[in-house]
Short mmCIF file of C-alpha atoms in Angstrom, two decimals:
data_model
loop_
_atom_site.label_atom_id
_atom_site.label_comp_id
_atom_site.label_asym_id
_atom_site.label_seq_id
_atom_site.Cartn_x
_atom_site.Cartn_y
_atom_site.Cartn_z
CA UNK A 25 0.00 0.00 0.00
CA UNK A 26 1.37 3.12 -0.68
CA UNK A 27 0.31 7.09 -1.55
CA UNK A 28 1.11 8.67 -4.94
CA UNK A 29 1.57 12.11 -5.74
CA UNK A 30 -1.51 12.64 -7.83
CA UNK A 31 -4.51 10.25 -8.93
CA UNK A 32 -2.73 9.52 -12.19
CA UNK A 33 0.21 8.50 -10.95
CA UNK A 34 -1.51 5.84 -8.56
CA UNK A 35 -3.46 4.44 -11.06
CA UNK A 36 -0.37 4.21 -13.61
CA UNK A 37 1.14 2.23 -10.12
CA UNK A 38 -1.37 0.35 -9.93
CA UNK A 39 -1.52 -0.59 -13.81
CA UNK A 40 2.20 -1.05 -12.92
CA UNK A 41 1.18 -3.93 -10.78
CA UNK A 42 -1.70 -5.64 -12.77
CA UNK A 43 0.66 -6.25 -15.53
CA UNK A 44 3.90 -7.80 -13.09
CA UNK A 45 0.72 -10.34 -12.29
CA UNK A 46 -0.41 -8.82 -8.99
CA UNK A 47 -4.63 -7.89 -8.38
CA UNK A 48 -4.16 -4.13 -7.65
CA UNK A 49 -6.92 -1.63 -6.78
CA UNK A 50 -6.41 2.23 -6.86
CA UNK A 51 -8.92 4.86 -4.93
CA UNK A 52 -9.51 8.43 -5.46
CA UNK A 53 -12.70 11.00 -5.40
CA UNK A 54 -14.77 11.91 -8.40
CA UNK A 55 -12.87 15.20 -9.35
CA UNK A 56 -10.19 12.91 -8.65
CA UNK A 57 -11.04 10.44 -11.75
CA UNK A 58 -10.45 13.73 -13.98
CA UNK A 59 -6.98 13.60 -12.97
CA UNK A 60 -6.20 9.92 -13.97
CA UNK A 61 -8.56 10.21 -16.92
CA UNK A 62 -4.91 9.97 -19.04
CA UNK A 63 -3.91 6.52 -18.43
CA UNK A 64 -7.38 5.16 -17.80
CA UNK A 65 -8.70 5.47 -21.31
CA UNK A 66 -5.80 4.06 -22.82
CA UNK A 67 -5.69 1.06 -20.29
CA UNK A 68 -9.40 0.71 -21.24
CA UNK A 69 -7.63 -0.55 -24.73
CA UNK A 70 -5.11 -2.18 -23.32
CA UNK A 71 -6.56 -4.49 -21.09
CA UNK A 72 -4.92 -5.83 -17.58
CA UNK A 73 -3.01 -8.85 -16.38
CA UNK A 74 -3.92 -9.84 -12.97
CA UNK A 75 -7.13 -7.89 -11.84
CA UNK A 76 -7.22 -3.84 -11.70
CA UNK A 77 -10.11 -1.86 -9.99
CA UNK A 78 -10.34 2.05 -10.18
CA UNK A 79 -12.17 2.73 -7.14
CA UNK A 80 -14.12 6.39 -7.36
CA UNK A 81 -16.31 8.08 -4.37
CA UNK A 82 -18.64 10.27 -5.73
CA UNK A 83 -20.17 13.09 -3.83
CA UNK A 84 -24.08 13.76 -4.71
CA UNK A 85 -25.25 16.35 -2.84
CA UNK A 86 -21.82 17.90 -1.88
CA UNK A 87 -21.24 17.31 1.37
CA UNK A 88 -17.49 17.62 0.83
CA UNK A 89 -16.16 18.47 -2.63
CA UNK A 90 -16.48 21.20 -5.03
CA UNK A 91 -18.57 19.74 -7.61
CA UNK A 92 -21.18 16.62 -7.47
CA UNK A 93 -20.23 15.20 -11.15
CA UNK A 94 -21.05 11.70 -12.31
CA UNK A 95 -18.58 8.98 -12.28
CA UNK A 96 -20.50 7.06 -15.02
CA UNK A 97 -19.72 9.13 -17.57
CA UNK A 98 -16.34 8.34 -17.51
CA UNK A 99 -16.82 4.67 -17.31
CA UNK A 100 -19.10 5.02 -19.94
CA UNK A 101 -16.70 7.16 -22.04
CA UNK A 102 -13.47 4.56 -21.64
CA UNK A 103 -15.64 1.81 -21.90
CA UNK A 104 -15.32 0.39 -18.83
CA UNK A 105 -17.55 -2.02 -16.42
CA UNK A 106 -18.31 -0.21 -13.39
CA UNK A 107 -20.47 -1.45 -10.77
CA UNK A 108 -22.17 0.20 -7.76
CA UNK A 109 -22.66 -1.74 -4.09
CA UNK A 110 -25.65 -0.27 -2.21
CA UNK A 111 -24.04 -1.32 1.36
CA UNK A 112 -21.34 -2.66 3.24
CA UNK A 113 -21.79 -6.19 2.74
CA UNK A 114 -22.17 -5.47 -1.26
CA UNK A 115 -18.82 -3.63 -0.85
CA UNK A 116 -17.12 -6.24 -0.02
CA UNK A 117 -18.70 -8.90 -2.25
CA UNK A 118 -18.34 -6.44 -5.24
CA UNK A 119 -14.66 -6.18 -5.00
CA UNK A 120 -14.55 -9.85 -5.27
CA UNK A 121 -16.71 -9.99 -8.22
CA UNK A 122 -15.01 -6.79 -9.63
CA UNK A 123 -11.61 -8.59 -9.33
CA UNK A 124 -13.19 -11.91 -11.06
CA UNK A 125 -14.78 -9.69 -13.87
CA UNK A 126 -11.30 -7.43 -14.61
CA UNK A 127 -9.39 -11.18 -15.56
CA UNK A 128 -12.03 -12.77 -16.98
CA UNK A 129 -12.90 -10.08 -19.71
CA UNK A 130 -9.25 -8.44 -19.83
CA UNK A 131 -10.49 -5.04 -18.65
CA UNK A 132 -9.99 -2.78 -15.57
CA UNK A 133 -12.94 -2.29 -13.57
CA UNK A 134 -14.44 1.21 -12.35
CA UNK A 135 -15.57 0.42 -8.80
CA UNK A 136 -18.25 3.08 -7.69
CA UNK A 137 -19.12 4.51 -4.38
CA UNK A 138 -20.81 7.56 -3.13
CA UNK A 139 -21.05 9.59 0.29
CA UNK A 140 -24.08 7.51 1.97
CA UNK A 141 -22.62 3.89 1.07
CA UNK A 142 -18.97 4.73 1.97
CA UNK A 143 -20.04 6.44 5.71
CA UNK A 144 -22.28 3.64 6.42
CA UNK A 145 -21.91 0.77 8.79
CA UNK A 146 -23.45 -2.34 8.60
CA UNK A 147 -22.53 -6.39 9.46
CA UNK A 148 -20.77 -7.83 6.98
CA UNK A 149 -20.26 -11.66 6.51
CA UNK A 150 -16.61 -12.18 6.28
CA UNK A 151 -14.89 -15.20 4.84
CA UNK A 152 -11.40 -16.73 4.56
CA UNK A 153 -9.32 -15.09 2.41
CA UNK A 154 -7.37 -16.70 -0.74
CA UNK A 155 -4.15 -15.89 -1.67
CA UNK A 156 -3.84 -16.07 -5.46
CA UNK A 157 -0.61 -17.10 -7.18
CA UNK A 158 1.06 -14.01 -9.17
CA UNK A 159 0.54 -14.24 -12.71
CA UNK A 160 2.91 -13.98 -15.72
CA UNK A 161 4.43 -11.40 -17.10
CA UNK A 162 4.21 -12.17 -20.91
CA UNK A 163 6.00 -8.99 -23.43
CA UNK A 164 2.96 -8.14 -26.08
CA UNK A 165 4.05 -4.97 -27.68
CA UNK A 166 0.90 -5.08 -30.06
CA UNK A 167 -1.59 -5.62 -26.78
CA UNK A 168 0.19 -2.94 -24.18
CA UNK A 169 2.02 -0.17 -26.62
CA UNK A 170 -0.16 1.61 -27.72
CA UNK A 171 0.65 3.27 -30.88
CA UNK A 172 -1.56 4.08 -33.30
CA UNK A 173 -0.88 1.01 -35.49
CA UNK A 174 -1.69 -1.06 -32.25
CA UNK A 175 -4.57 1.08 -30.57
CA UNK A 176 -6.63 0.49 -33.93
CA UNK A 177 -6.85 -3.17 -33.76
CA UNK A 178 -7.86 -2.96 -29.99
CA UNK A 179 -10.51 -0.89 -30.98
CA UNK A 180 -13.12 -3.48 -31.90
CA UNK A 181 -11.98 -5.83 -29.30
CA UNK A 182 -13.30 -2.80 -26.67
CA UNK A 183 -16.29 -2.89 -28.17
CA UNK A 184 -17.02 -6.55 -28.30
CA UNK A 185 -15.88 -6.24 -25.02
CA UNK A 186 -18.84 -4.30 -23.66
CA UNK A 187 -21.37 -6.70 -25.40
CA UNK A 188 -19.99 -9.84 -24.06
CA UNK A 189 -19.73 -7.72 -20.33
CA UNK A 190 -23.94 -6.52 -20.66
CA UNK A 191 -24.49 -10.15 -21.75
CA UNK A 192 -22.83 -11.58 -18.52
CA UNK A 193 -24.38 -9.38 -16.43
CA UNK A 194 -27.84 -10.35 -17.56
CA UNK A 195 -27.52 -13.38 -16.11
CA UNK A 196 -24.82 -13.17 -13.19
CA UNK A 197 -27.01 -12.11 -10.66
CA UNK A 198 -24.94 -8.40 -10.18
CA UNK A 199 -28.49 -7.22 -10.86
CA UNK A 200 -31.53 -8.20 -9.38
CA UNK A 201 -35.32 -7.90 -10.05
CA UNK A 202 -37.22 -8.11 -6.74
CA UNK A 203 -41.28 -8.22 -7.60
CA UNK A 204 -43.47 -6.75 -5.81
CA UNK A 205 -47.05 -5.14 -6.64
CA UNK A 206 -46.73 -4.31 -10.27
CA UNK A 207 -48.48 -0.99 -10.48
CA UNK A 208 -44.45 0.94 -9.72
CA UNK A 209 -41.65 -0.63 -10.99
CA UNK A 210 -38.43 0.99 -10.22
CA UNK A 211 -34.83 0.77 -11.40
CA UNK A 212 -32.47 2.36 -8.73
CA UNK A 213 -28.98 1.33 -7.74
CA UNK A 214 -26.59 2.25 -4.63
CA UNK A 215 -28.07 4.15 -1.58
CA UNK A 216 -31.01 4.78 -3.61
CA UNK A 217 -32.38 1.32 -3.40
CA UNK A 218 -32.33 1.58 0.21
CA UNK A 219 -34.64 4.12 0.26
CA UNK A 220 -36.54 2.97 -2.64
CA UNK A 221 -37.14 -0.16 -0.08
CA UNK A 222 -37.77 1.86 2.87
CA UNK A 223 -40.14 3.81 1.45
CA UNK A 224 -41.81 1.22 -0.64
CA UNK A 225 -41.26 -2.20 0.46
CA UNK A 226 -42.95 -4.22 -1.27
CA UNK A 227 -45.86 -2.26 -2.59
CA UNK A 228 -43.54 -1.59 -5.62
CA UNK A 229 -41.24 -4.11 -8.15
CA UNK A 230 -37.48 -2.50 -8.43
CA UNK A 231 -34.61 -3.66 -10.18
CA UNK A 232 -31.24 -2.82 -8.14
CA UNK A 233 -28.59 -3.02 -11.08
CA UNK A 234 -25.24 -3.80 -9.55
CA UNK A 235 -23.36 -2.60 -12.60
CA UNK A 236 -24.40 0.52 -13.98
CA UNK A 237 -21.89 0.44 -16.84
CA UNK A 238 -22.49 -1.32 -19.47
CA UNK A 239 -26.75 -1.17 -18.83
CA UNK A 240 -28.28 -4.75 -18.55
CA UNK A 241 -30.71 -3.23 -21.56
CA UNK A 242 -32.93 -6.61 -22.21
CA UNK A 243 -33.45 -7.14 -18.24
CA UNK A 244 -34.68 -3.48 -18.50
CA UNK A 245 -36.88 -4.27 -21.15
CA UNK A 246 -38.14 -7.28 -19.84
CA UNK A 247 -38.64 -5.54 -16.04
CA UNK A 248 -40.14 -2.50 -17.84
CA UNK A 249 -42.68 -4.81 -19.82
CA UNK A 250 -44.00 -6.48 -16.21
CA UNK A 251 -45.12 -3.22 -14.71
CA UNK A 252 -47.76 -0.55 -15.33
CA UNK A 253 -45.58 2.61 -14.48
CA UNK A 254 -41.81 2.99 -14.76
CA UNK A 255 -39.57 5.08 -12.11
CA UNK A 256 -35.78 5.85 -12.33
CA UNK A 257 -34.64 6.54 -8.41
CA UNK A 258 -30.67 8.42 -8.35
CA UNK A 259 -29.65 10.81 -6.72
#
């Protein structure tokens, strides 16, 4: 563990890490992201080696920063996964699931928080923990330098990339539809699901997405098709 000088230069440490064959996560605010916004959209091409998450805290409402801007555009604009845990215990889990998702589809993963979720506390299930052997290093100038001759021919592996990440998560259980009375359905995510549940219980269906980058878009359609009015909850 160690502190950088900036948020670029711990992620590019971090990226450092993935590709000697060791998991490596990175954390920073929002306004933060802006500053590492260099290296992340090329690693976004690039892909990782052993597991990378970018973990972001964004600040809705303010309560400590001087802007309130959205993470998810710019996991959206380096096409890259994000997901979103709505309490403790999913903050753990997620990381797990985060780590499993960066190796399996060769990406780094965009781990979002906000203020409520990361200043609440809550039992969490703990389990043992497994120590994972380091991977290795393999030179591939045409998958990590990216040049323009190289960057080109990652471009349509980035895309298929996305597709075969919104088809996983369709059916991975990172989101979940939880029915109740049909006449509200709601799709919410983070914080916001707990007080879409507070508030409505069960008197209203919601799906909780998990990942809110790339959008599970036919369990949308098929949640949106099951109920008579349709809410977004964010905040």
């Amino acid at each position: 563990c160690e502190w950088a000088p900036n948020e670029k230069v711990a992620l590019e440490s971090a990226f450092g890490a993935s590709l000697a064959g060791k998991r490596a996560f990175c954390g920073m605010k929002h306004v933060g992201l802006n500053v590492a916004a260099d290296p992340l959209f090329t690693i976004a091409y690039t892909g990782v080696n052993a597991g990378l998450i970018i973990g972001v805290a964004d600040d809705p409402g303010i309560h400590s920063s001087q802007n309130e801007q959205d993470s998810r555009h710019h996991a959206i604009a380096s096409k890259i996964p994000m997901v979103e845990p709505s309490d403790s215990q999913e903050a753990k889990d997620f990381v797990k699931i985060a780590y499993e998702l960066s190796e399996k589809f060769d990406t780094p993963v965009s781990y979002k928080m906000c203020t409520r979720v990361a200043h609440s506390q809550s039992v969490v299930e703990t389990k043992d923990r497994v120590e994972l052997p380091t991977k290795t290093y393999e030179k591939n100038i045409a998958k990590y330098v990216m040049a323009p001759a190289n960057a080109i021919r990652r471009h349509p592996v980035v895309e298929q990339r996305l597709k075969d990440i919104e088809t996983w998560s369709e059916t991975s259980g990172i989101n979940r539809i939880e029915m109740g009375r049909t006449e509200i359905g709601i799709i919410t995510s983070s914080t916001c699901y707990q007080y879409a549940k507070e508030v409505f219980g069960e008197e209203a269906s919601i799906l909780k997405l998990g990942m809110v980058n790339p959008l599970p878009s036919k369990m949308i359609k098929d949640f949106a098709s099951k109920v008579k009015k349709l809410v977004v909850i964010e905040e």
